[in-house]
GROMACS .gro file of C-alpha atoms in nm:
model
  475
    1UNK     CA    1  -3.161   2.235   0.203
    2UNK     CA    2  -3.514   2.198  -0.073
    3UNK     CA    3  -3.831   2.407  -0.150
    4UNK     CA    4  -4.119   2.178   0.003
    5UNK     CA    5  -4.352   2.086  -0.206
    6UNK     CA    6  -4.642   1.821  -0.243
    7UNK     CA    7  -4.959   1.710  -0.463
    8UNK     CA    8  -5.302   1.815  -0.404
    9UNK     CA    9  -5.577   1.589  -0.487
   10UNK     CA   10  -5.835   1.691  -0.772
   11UNK     CA   11  -6.148   1.484  -0.742
   12UNK     CA   12  -6.388   1.499  -1.031
   13UNK     CA   13  -6.690   1.328  -1.204
   14UNK     CA   14  -6.945   1.428  -1.442
   15UNK     CA   15  -7.313   1.368  -1.386
   16UNK     CA   16  -7.576   1.264  -1.645
   17UNK     CA   17  -7.900   1.141  -1.691
   18UNK     CA   18  -7.914   0.780  -1.704
   19UNK     CA   19  -8.212   0.736  -1.887
   20UNK     CA   20  -8.114   0.947  -2.184
   21UNK     CA   21  -7.826   0.677  -2.279
   22UNK     CA   22  -8.119   0.402  -2.441
   23UNK     CA   23  -8.290   0.716  -2.582
   24UNK     CA   24  -8.044   0.921  -2.773
   25UNK     CA   25  -7.761   0.743  -2.924
   26UNK     CA   26  -7.413   0.811  -2.875
   27UNK     CA   27  -7.518   1.086  -2.559
   28UNK     CA   28  -7.296   0.956  -2.354
   29UNK     CA   29  -7.011   0.854  -2.492
   30UNK     CA   30  -6.988   1.221  -2.632
   31UNK     CA   31  -7.050   1.324  -2.256
   32UNK     CA   32  -6.776   1.148  -2.159
   33UNK     CA   33  -6.519   1.241  -2.386
   34UNK     CA   34  -6.606   1.585  -2.273
   35UNK     CA   35  -6.497   1.486  -1.930
   36UNK     CA   36  -6.204   1.358  -2.038
   37UNK     CA   37  -6.099   1.655  -2.173
   38UNK     CA   38  -6.119   1.871  -1.821
   39UNK     CA   39  -5.967   1.553  -1.657
   40UNK     CA   40  -5.642   1.557  -1.942
   41UNK     CA   41  -5.640   1.937  -1.865
   42UNK     CA   42  -5.665   1.933  -1.499
   43UNK     CA   43  -5.356   1.651  -1.479
   44UNK     CA   44  -5.156   1.848  -1.684
   45UNK     CA   45  -5.133   2.130  -1.386
   46UNK     CA   46  -4.791   2.074  -1.218
   47UNK     CA   47  -4.841   1.925  -0.860
   48UNK     CA   48  -5.226   1.822  -0.937
   49UNK     CA   49  -5.300   1.456  -0.838
   50UNK     CA   50  -5.634   1.348  -1.013
   51UNK     CA   51  -5.902   1.174  -0.844
   52UNK     CA   52  -6.175   1.074  -1.136
   53UNK     CA   53  -6.495   0.870  -1.043
   54UNK     CA   54  -6.601   0.904  -1.420
   55UNK     CA   55  -7.018   0.946  -1.475
   56UNK     CA   56  -7.202   0.940  -1.210
   57UNK     CA   57  -7.568   0.884  -1.327
   58UNK     CA   58  -7.731   0.692  -1.078
   59UNK     CA   59  -7.782   0.749  -0.660
   60UNK     CA   60  -7.573   0.375  -0.649
   61UNK     CA   61  -7.284   0.541  -0.820
   62UNK     CA   62  -7.312   0.875  -0.633
   63UNK     CA   63  -7.214   0.650  -0.317
   64UNK     CA   64  -6.957   0.481  -0.489
   65UNK     CA   65  -6.807   0.831  -0.641
   66UNK     CA   66  -6.823   0.977  -0.242
   67UNK     CA   67  -6.645   0.670  -0.110
   68UNK     CA   68  -6.339   0.666  -0.356
   69UNK     CA   69  -6.309   1.096  -0.252
   70UNK     CA   70  -6.343   1.041   0.075
   71UNK     CA   71  -6.128   0.745   0.105
   72UNK     CA   72  -5.867   0.932  -0.162
   73UNK     CA   73  -5.858   1.233   0.057
   74UNK     CA   74  -5.897   1.449  -0.218
   75UNK     CA   75  -5.913   1.828  -0.143
   76UNK     CA   76  -6.171   1.966  -0.305
   77UNK     CA   77  -6.412   1.785  -0.588
   78UNK     CA   78  -6.507   1.927  -0.956
   79UNK     CA   79  -6.808   1.834  -1.042
   80UNK     CA   80  -6.866   1.860  -1.428
   81UNK     CA   81  -7.278   1.886  -1.520
   82UNK     CA   82  -7.267   1.652  -1.820
   83UNK     CA   83  -7.589   1.715  -1.877
   84UNK     CA   84  -7.924   1.726  -1.692
   85UNK     CA   85  -7.884   1.487  -1.382
   86UNK     CA   86  -8.132   1.425  -1.109
   87UNK     CA   87  -8.007   1.614  -0.751
   88UNK     CA   88  -8.076   1.273  -0.597
   89UNK     CA   89  -7.754   1.191  -0.766
   90UNK     CA   90  -7.561   1.469  -0.699
   91UNK     CA   91  -7.663   1.477  -0.286
   92UNK     CA   92  -7.485   1.146  -0.147
   93UNK     CA   93  -7.166   1.269  -0.328
   94UNK     CA   94  -7.143   1.631  -0.168
   95UNK     CA   95  -7.300   1.481   0.203
   96UNK     CA   96  -7.000   1.210   0.180
   97UNK     CA   97  -6.649   1.388   0.108
   98UNK     CA   98  -6.643   1.616   0.367
   99UNK     CA   99  -6.468   1.883   0.154
  100UNK     CA  100  -6.687   2.173  -0.054
  101UNK     CA  101  -6.796   2.079  -0.479
  102UNK     CA  102  -6.734   2.327  -0.720
  103UNK     CA  103  -6.981   2.288  -1.007
  104UNK     CA  104  -6.825   2.314  -1.349
  105UNK     CA  105  -7.126   2.460  -1.587
  106UNK     CA  106  -6.924   2.397  -1.963
  107UNK     CA  107  -7.083   2.347  -2.251
  108UNK     CA  108  -6.890   2.196  -2.535
  109UNK     CA  109  -6.868   2.548  -2.743
  110UNK     CA  110  -6.946   2.873  -2.636
  111UNK     CA  111  -7.326   2.883  -2.816
  112UNK     CA  112  -7.546   2.624  -2.991
  113UNK     CA  113  -7.483   2.588  -3.347
  114UNK     CA  114  -7.832   2.632  -3.422
  115UNK     CA  115  -7.820   2.609  -3.747
  116UNK     CA  116  -7.706   2.235  -3.751
  117UNK     CA  117  -7.923   2.151  -3.522
  118UNK     CA  118  -8.196   2.295  -3.682
  119UNK     CA  119  -8.095   2.088  -4.028
  120UNK     CA  120  -8.162   1.746  -3.887
  121UNK     CA  121  -8.417   1.597  -4.012
  122UNK     CA  122  -8.476   1.404  -3.677
  123UNK     CA  123  -8.614   1.575  -3.418
  124UNK     CA  124  -8.487   1.308  -3.174
  125UNK     CA  125  -8.119   1.392  -3.295
  126UNK     CA  126  -8.173   1.739  -3.283
  127UNK     CA  127  -8.284   1.654  -2.902
  128UNK     CA  128  -7.952   1.438  -2.823
  129UNK     CA  129  -7.797   1.746  -2.934
  130UNK     CA  130  -7.910   2.003  -2.712
  131UNK     CA  131  -7.884   1.731  -2.403
  132UNK     CA  132  -7.527   1.800  -2.480
  133UNK     CA  133  -7.594   2.149  -2.446
  134UNK     CA  134  -7.827   2.121  -2.149
  135UNK     CA  135  -7.547   2.134  -1.886
  136UNK     CA  136  -7.706   2.482  -1.740
  137UNK     CA  137  -8.046   2.289  -1.660
  138UNK     CA  138  -7.934   2.152  -1.333
  139UNK     CA  139  -7.777   2.433  -1.237
  140UNK     CA  140  -8.053   2.605  -1.034
  141UNK     CA  141  -8.187   2.231  -0.939
  142UNK     CA  142  -7.801   2.152  -0.764
  143UNK     CA  143  -7.823   2.451  -0.629
  144UNK     CA  144  -8.098   2.488  -0.415
  145UNK     CA  145  -8.066   2.132  -0.305
  146UNK     CA  146  -7.693   2.189  -0.207
  147UNK     CA  147  -7.837   2.543  -0.014
  148UNK     CA  148  -8.109   2.369   0.191
  149UNK     CA  149  -7.882   2.106   0.264
  150UNK     CA  150  -7.624   2.329   0.422
  151UNK     CA  151  -7.358   2.219   0.195
  152UNK     CA  152  -7.121   2.449   0.060
  153UNK     CA  153  -7.019   2.530  -0.324
  154UNK     CA  154  -6.925   2.746  -0.580
  155UNK     CA  155  -7.027   2.757  -0.983
  156UNK     CA  156  -6.759   2.786  -1.303
  157UNK     CA  157  -6.977   2.892  -1.565
  158UNK     CA  158  -6.816   2.890  -1.938
  159UNK     CA  159  -6.766   2.672  -2.196
  160UNK     CA  160  -6.514   2.374  -2.231
  161UNK     CA  161  -6.195   2.630  -2.408
  162UNK     CA  162  -6.340   2.928  -2.225
  163UNK     CA  163  -6.057   3.070  -2.122
  164UNK     CA  164  -6.189   3.316  -1.829
  165UNK     CA  165  -6.381   2.960  -1.705
  166UNK     CA  166  -5.999   2.837  -1.641
  167UNK     CA  167  -5.898   3.140  -1.531
  168UNK     CA  168  -6.127   3.031  -1.208
  169UNK     CA  169  -6.054   2.638  -1.274
  170UNK     CA  170  -5.660   2.736  -1.206
  171UNK     CA  171  -5.742   2.949  -0.882
  172UNK     CA  172  -5.972   2.651  -0.751
  173UNK     CA  173  -5.634   2.439  -0.782
  174UNK     CA  174  -5.423   2.635  -0.680
  175UNK     CA  175  -5.652   2.763  -0.362
  176UNK     CA  176  -5.657   2.378  -0.310
  177UNK     CA  177  -5.274   2.362  -0.249
  178UNK     CA  178  -5.269   2.642  -0.036
  179UNK     CA  179  -5.589   2.399   0.141
  180UNK     CA  180  -5.359   2.102   0.149
  181UNK     CA  181  -5.053   2.299   0.221
  182UNK     CA  182  -5.159   2.471   0.539
  183UNK     CA  183  -5.291   2.128   0.693
  184UNK     CA  184  -4.989   1.915   0.645
  185UNK     CA  185  -4.797   2.224   0.787
  186UNK     CA  186  -4.569   2.249   1.057
  187UNK     CA  187  -4.534   2.549   1.253
  188UNK     CA  188  -4.233   2.646   1.512
  189UNK     CA  189  -4.219   2.849   1.720
  190UNK     CA  190  -3.905   2.968   1.887
  191UNK     CA  191  -3.873   3.154   2.200
  192UNK     CA  192  -4.167   3.382   2.307
  193UNK     CA  193  -4.365   3.683   2.222
  194UNK     CA  194  -4.252   4.021   2.216
  195UNK     CA  195  -4.351   4.176   2.507
  196UNK     CA  196  -4.635   4.436   2.506
  197UNK     CA  197  -4.723   4.380   2.137
  198UNK     CA  198  -5.103   4.264   2.288
  199UNK     CA  199  -5.187   4.274   1.822
  200UNK     CA  200  -4.944   4.014   1.754
  201UNK     CA  201  -5.066   3.762   2.119
  202UNK     CA  202  -5.306   3.515   1.888
  203UNK     CA  203  -5.501   3.217   2.009
  204UNK     CA  204  -5.241   2.874   1.872
  205UNK     CA  205  -5.563   2.637   1.934
  206UNK     CA  206  -5.737   2.862   1.700
  207UNK     CA  207  -5.498   2.858   1.462
  208UNK     CA  208  -5.501   2.483   1.461
  209UNK     CA  209  -5.840   2.478   1.406
  210UNK     CA  210  -5.919   2.682   1.141
  211UNK     CA  211  -5.576   2.615   0.914
  212UNK     CA  212  -5.500   2.273   1.035
  213UNK     CA  213  -5.152   2.427   1.108
  214UNK     CA  214  -4.998   2.184   1.366
  215UNK     CA  215  -4.804   2.389   1.642
  216UNK     CA  216  -4.428   2.304   1.751
  217UNK     CA  217  -4.305   2.490   2.047
  218UNK     CA  218  -3.921   2.507   2.002
  219UNK     CA  219  -3.696   2.547   2.283
  220UNK     CA  220  -3.358   2.789   2.222
  221UNK     CA  221  -3.114   2.571   2.438
  222UNK     CA  222  -3.160   2.311   2.159
  223UNK     CA  223  -3.062   2.559   1.890
  224UNK     CA  224  -2.740   2.644   2.080
  225UNK     CA  225  -2.701   2.247   2.093
  226UNK     CA  226  -2.724   2.199   1.750
  227UNK     CA  227  -2.510   2.528   1.711
  228UNK     CA  228  -2.208   2.399   1.874
  229UNK     CA  229  -2.210   2.109   1.691
  230UNK     CA  230  -2.037   2.270   1.314
  231UNK     CA  231  -1.759   2.208   1.153
  232UNK     CA  232  -1.514   2.457   1.037
  233UNK     CA  233  -1.631   2.320   0.637
  234UNK     CA  234  -1.992   2.409   0.702
  235UNK     CA  235  -1.891   2.711   0.775
  236UNK     CA  236  -1.782   2.768   0.447
  237UNK     CA  237  -1.983   2.670   0.304
  238UNK     CA  238  -2.287   2.832   0.484
  239UNK     CA  239  -2.075   3.145   0.429
  240UNK     CA  240  -2.029   3.037   0.044
  241UNK     CA  241  -2.380   3.002   0.017
  242UNK     CA  242  -2.468   3.389   0.187
  243UNK     CA  243  -2.214   3.538  -0.110
  244UNK     CA  244  -2.405   3.292  -0.339
  245UNK     CA  245  -2.761   3.429  -0.220
  246UNK     CA  246  -2.661   3.805  -0.094
  247UNK     CA  247  -2.427   4.115  -0.213
  248UNK     CA  248  -2.252   4.116   0.095
  249UNK     CA  249  -2.172   4.391   0.264
  250UNK     CA  250  -1.758   4.471   0.240
  251UNK     CA  251  -1.830   4.609   0.640
  252UNK     CA  252  -1.938   4.317   0.716
  253UNK     CA  253  -1.705   4.150   0.997
  254UNK     CA  254  -1.544   3.840   0.931
  255UNK     CA  255  -1.667   3.719   1.302
  256UNK     CA  256  -2.062   3.875   1.242
  257UNK     CA  257  -2.047   3.615   0.933
  258UNK     CA  258  -1.938   3.334   1.097
  259UNK     CA  259  -2.193   3.404   1.369
  260UNK     CA  260  -2.425   3.413   1.147
  261UNK     CA  261  -2.320   3.131   0.923
  262UNK     CA  262  -2.335   2.911   1.215
  263UNK     CA  263  -2.684   2.994   1.375
  264UNK     CA  264  -2.767   2.951   1.018
  265UNK     CA  265  -2.700   2.606   0.997
  266UNK     CA  266  -2.869   2.495   1.311
  267UNK     CA  267  -3.170   2.682   1.194
  268UNK     CA  268  -3.132   2.432   0.897
  269UNK     CA  269  -3.100   2.180   1.142
  270UNK     CA  270  -3.351   2.223   1.333
  271UNK     CA  271  -3.666   2.286   1.058
  272UNK     CA  272  -3.503   1.976   0.911
  273UNK     CA  273  -3.551   1.751   1.253
  274UNK     CA  274  -3.898   1.906   1.324
  275UNK     CA  275  -4.005   1.895   1.012
  276UNK     CA  276  -4.072   2.272   1.001
  277UNK     CA  277  -4.283   2.440   0.702
  278UNK     CA  278  -4.250   2.790   0.913
  279UNK     CA  279  -4.102   2.942   1.194
  280UNK     CA  280  -4.215   3.198   1.412
  281UNK     CA  281  -3.902   3.352   1.634
  282UNK     CA  282  -3.836   3.629   1.942
  283UNK     CA  283  -3.637   3.614   2.218
  284UNK     CA  284  -3.378   3.829   2.425
  285UNK     CA  285  -3.203   3.674   2.651
  286UNK     CA  286  -2.816   3.734   2.798
  287UNK     CA  287  -2.460   3.592   2.717
  288UNK     CA  288  -2.467   3.346   2.394
  289UNK     CA  289  -2.851   3.369   2.390
  290UNK     CA  290  -2.818   3.688   2.294
  291UNK     CA  291  -2.502   3.645   2.023
  292UNK     CA  292  -2.801   3.324   1.884
  293UNK     CA  293  -3.059   3.575   1.872
  294UNK     CA  294  -2.933   3.839   1.724
  295UNK     CA  295  -2.787   3.680   1.465
  296UNK     CA  296  -3.064   3.447   1.272
  297UNK     CA  297  -3.123   3.723   1.068
  298UNK     CA  298  -2.942   3.580   0.771
  299UNK     CA  299  -3.056   3.241   0.789
  300UNK     CA  300  -3.432   3.287   0.824
  301UNK     CA  301  -3.459   3.479   0.507
  302UNK     CA  302  -3.252   3.204   0.338
  303UNK     CA  303  -3.552   2.987   0.466
  304UNK     CA  304  -3.773   3.267   0.396
  305UNK     CA  305  -3.692   3.227   0.006
  306UNK     CA  306  -3.658   2.850  -0.010
  307UNK     CA  307  -4.051   2.840   0.147
  308UNK     CA  308  -3.971   2.806   0.483
  309UNK     CA  309  -4.144   3.144   0.563
  310UNK     CA  310  -3.964   3.281   0.926
  311UNK     CA  311  -4.118   3.574   1.110
  312UNK     CA  312  -3.971   3.815   1.363
  313UNK     CA  313  -4.147   3.927   1.725
  314UNK     CA  314  -4.320   3.594   1.754
  315UNK     CA  315  -4.554   3.700   1.478
  316UNK     CA  316  -4.760   3.352   1.456
  317UNK     CA  317  -5.070   3.519   1.257
  318UNK     CA  318  -4.838   3.630   1.014
  319UNK     CA  319  -4.611   3.309   0.975
  320UNK     CA  320  -4.925   3.164   0.844
  321UNK     CA  321  -4.987   3.465   0.591
  322UNK     CA  322  -4.660   3.448   0.458
  323UNK     CA  323  -4.695   3.047   0.451
  324UNK     CA  324  -4.985   3.098   0.226
  325UNK     CA  325  -4.872   3.353   0.007
  326UNK     CA  326  -4.557   3.117   0.003
  327UNK     CA  327  -4.768   2.788  -0.130
  328UNK     CA  328  -4.925   3.012  -0.383
  329UNK     CA  329  -4.577   3.072  -0.515
  330UNK     CA  330  -4.581   3.463  -0.482
  331UNK     CA  331  -4.334   3.495  -0.242
  332UNK     CA  332  -4.439   3.653   0.108
  333UNK     CA  333  -4.197   3.846   0.282
  334UNK     CA  334  -4.189   3.988   0.645
  335UNK     CA  335  -4.289   4.349   0.679
  336UNK     CA  336  -4.484   4.671   0.871
  337UNK     CA  337  -4.587   5.033   0.784
  338UNK     CA  338  -4.250   5.292   0.801
  339UNK     CA  339  -4.415   5.610   0.633
  340UNK     CA  340  -4.679   5.771   0.478
  341UNK     CA  341  -4.458   5.965   0.171
  342UNK     CA  342  -4.809   6.213   0.108
  343UNK     CA  343  -4.594   6.424  -0.178
  344UNK     CA  344  -4.596   6.102  -0.406
  345UNK     CA  345  -4.907   5.923  -0.235
  346UNK     CA  346  -4.708   5.581  -0.132
  347UNK     CA  347  -4.717   5.387   0.153
  348UNK     CA  348  -4.368   5.288   0.244
  349UNK     CA  349  -4.312   4.937   0.438
  350UNK     CA  350  -4.025   4.732   0.554
  351UNK     CA  351  -3.852   4.522   0.864
  352UNK     CA  352  -3.519   4.437   0.941
  353UNK     CA  353  -3.570   4.088   0.889
  354UNK     CA  354  -3.634   3.800   0.763
  355UNK     CA  355  -3.665   3.852   0.397
  356UNK     CA  356  -3.786   3.659   0.087
  357UNK     CA  357  -3.485   3.715  -0.147
  358UNK     CA  358  -3.594   3.515  -0.422
  359UNK     CA  359  -3.878   3.852  -0.470
  360UNK     CA  360  -3.627   4.114  -0.498
  361UNK     CA  361  -3.556   4.393  -0.715
  362UNK     CA  362  -3.191   4.361  -0.755
  363UNK     CA  363  -2.928   4.243  -0.533
  364UNK     CA  364  -3.031   4.149  -0.223
  365UNK     CA  365  -2.753   4.328   0.016
  366UNK     CA  366  -2.618   4.206   0.378
  367UNK     CA  367  -2.534   4.472   0.558
  368UNK     CA  368  -2.409   4.531   0.936
  369UNK     CA  369  -2.636   4.687   1.233
  370UNK     CA  370  -2.496   4.829   1.491
  371UNK     CA  371  -2.819   4.831   1.650
  372UNK     CA  372  -3.165   4.639   1.640
  373UNK     CA  373  -3.385   4.929   1.689
  374UNK     CA  374  -3.630   4.833   1.960
  375UNK     CA  375  -3.406   4.506   2.069
  376UNK     CA  376  -3.102   4.416   2.217
  377UNK     CA  377  -2.737   4.361   2.057
  378UNK     CA  378  -2.630   4.419   1.721
  379UNK     CA  379  -2.551   4.170   1.399
  380UNK     CA  380  -2.639   4.148   1.038
  381UNK     CA  381  -2.972   4.245   0.841
  382UNK     CA  382  -3.079   4.257   0.509
  383UNK     CA  383  -3.137   4.534   0.262
  384UNK     CA  384  -3.374   4.491   0.032
  385UNK     CA  385  -3.675   4.600  -0.224
  386UNK     CA  386  -3.928   4.405  -0.322
  387UNK     CA  387  -4.004   4.390  -0.693
  388UNK     CA  388  -4.192   4.601  -0.830
  389UNK     CA  389  -4.469   4.522  -1.056
  390UNK     CA  390  -4.757   4.419  -0.877
  391UNK     CA  391  -4.837   4.312  -0.540
  392UNK     CA  392  -5.058   4.158  -0.261
  393UNK     CA  393  -5.094   4.253   0.127
  394UNK     CA  394  -5.182   4.006   0.320
  395UNK     CA  395  -5.265   3.950   0.651
  396UNK     CA  396  -5.393   3.661   0.923
  397UNK     CA  397  -5.616   3.828   1.161
  398UNK     CA  398  -5.818   3.729   1.429
  399UNK     CA  399  -6.102   3.970   1.577
  400UNK     CA  400  -6.352   3.874   1.883
  401UNK     CA  401  -6.576   3.638   1.633
  402UNK     CA  402  -6.325   3.441   1.511
  403UNK     CA  403  -6.040   3.447   1.174
  404UNK     CA  404  -6.001   3.638   0.883
  405UNK     CA  405  -5.827   3.720   0.590
  406UNK     CA  406  -5.673   4.098   0.540
  407UNK     CA  407  -5.593   4.172   0.165
  408UNK     CA  408  -5.500   4.449  -0.037
  409UNK     CA  409  -5.391   4.433  -0.414
  410UNK     CA  410  -5.106   4.758  -0.498
  411UNK     CA  411  -4.801   4.816  -0.708
  412UNK     CA  412  -4.431   4.753  -0.588
  413UNK     CA  413  -4.292   5.140  -0.733
  414UNK     CA  414  -3.948   5.290  -0.821
  415UNK     CA  415  -3.857   5.552  -0.610
  416UNK     CA  416  -3.620   5.674  -0.306
  417UNK     CA  417  -3.645   5.449   0.011
  418UNK     CA  418  -3.487   5.422   0.251
  419UNK     CA  419  -3.097   5.239   0.304
  420UNK     CA  420  -3.134   5.147   0.657
  421UNK     CA  421  -3.042   4.829   0.651
  422UNK     CA  422  -3.403   4.672   0.617
  423UNK     CA  423  -3.614   4.599   0.359
  424UNK     CA  424  -3.781   4.916   0.203
  425UNK     CA  425  -4.005   4.926  -0.029
  426UNK     CA  426  -4.238   5.232  -0.176
  427UNK     CA  427  -4.631   5.095  -0.275
  428UNK     CA  428  -4.920   5.254  -0.443
  429UNK     CA  429  -5.327   5.196  -0.405
  430UNK     CA  430  -5.616   5.267  -0.564
  431UNK     CA  431  -5.758   5.428  -0.322
  432UNK     CA  432  -5.493   5.631  -0.210
  433UNK     CA  433  -5.189   5.592   0.127
  434UNK     CA  434  -5.436   5.851   0.282
  435UNK     CA  435  -5.709   5.604   0.317
  436UNK     CA  436  -5.568   5.316   0.251
  437UNK     CA  437  -5.395   5.328   0.540
  438UNK     CA  438  -5.713   5.410   0.743
  439UNK     CA  439  -5.889   5.129   0.594
  440UNK     CA  440  -5.613   4.862   0.639
  441UNK     CA  441  -5.594   4.980   1.004
  442UNK     CA  442  -5.970   5.014   1.092
  443UNK     CA  443  -5.948   4.619   0.984
  444UNK     CA  444  -5.778   4.519   1.264
  445UNK     CA  445  -5.462   4.356   1.194
  446UNK     CA  446  -5.160   4.344   1.374
  447UNK     CA  447  -4.896   4.571   1.196
  448UNK     CA  448  -4.745   4.324   1.028
  449UNK     CA  449  -4.796   4.224   0.712
  450UNK     CA  450  -4.660   3.982   0.395
  451UNK     CA  451  -4.617   4.096   0.034
  452UNK     CA  452  -4.653   3.880  -0.218
  453UNK     CA  453  -4.560   3.949  -0.629
  454UNK     CA  454  -4.933   3.935  -0.798
  455UNK     CA  455  -5.222   4.001  -0.760
  456UNK     CA  456  -5.382   3.813  -0.592
  457UNK     CA  457  -5.710   3.881  -0.453
  458UNK     CA  458  -5.961   3.618  -0.630
  459UNK     CA  459  -5.718   3.343  -0.541
  460UNK     CA  460  -5.750   3.428  -0.149
  461UNK     CA  461  -6.105   3.477  -0.197
  462UNK     CA  462  -6.085   3.128  -0.286
  463UNK     CA  463  -5.854   3.012  -0.054
  464UNK     CA  464  -6.052   3.181   0.239
  465UNK     CA  465  -6.410   2.965   0.122
  466UNK     CA  466  -6.227   2.689   0.110
  467UNK     CA  467  -6.154   2.738   0.426
  468UNK     CA  468  -6.454   2.853   0.593
  469UNK     CA  469  -6.335   3.225   0.644
  470UNK     CA  470  -6.375   3.568   0.582
  471UNK     CA  471  -6.180   3.755   0.363
  472UNK     CA  472  -6.171   4.153   0.388
  473UNK     CA  473  -6.058   4.394   0.063
  474UNK     CA  474  -5.910   4.656   0.100
  475UNK     CA  475  -5.991   4.885  -0.229
   0.00000   0.00000   0.00000
């Protein structure tokens, strides 16, 4: 199976004052050239379709631009304030597009060349040169009107070649990719909740309402039917895939590898049949259904590594968190808190699977487990640690009032871990293990979380903005 990809649609338009064009020769052309520089750079971003409405300098053009963005189903709109503009040319766009506006307050250079401008012998020319750098003039006016209109927006201030500004623009584009990806996502639920895990239970309607996720209820009997129609050649190919992606322990019995391979093939077929982008599962059952339920970890780990995150214990909220991290290209591995190491000031997290094998530190072991703790049966599991370096923990949470994100940046560090056939890693947080676990727990997540590589809070903050939900940061 190939990783799922989709393009994000980014709208952009520039604004100015039509009165200026007859007054200052060449001003509009210069400003439009700056707009084209921004468009070109955004177009160079991978997985982006730019919808360019050009220069909007009148209310009539604003309506035309808004219609273009609405018909193109853009996920985010950048408003480049090219020079002073009337807020009446901005409001019609923002009111009609159905998504937030990110205002680009970006001058041509980091500072006006005062000496060059002051050396001009014509104050009209001097004024035209100033107006090329007059982006900040409109910013309070636009913000005032957006505030009074109840419209959602953010601001990026800087200059055209400003690394800081472009980092922010890149973060907004990444956030928009997640926004589209979540709204297009189909989340499968296979089986049922682990009985008694009240923290895991969730409101599926609310998850769909907030993230736009389609929820597909799946049946174990369908998975069994798919599993019953597998050829010997397919089994051999899947076992070869296990050996490519995992370090298969010699302790793994052939019968267990065949059982896991058959279930993995069936899971692939179910995902393809229903167009799933994520899945949550849990099942106990008896006889053949127990055999299927206890042989899913290897296959679900392969799916997770391909950008289709799968979580155990039917933790739907964590499937959402893992999908967000997957769409950010940060992995997203299933985890829960294992222990605290007060001696080294470390937090240990892991799980018996599934895992994200593409963010592993070293080989990913496929090993036998004589018992799944807290669950029936036995089977194969994953032994791995998350890549050392910066990481982010993410939970999608539900409070009494709604959905919110919970995030923390830390480091995956070297050191001893438990070799019990689980994912298991050591994490250090700036506030220390003791304060971290207290603050994280009091925020109200379930006991699971998703782990991604890299420090991602700035992007997650923008994602929360696009979904219009809060984000809580533990630091």
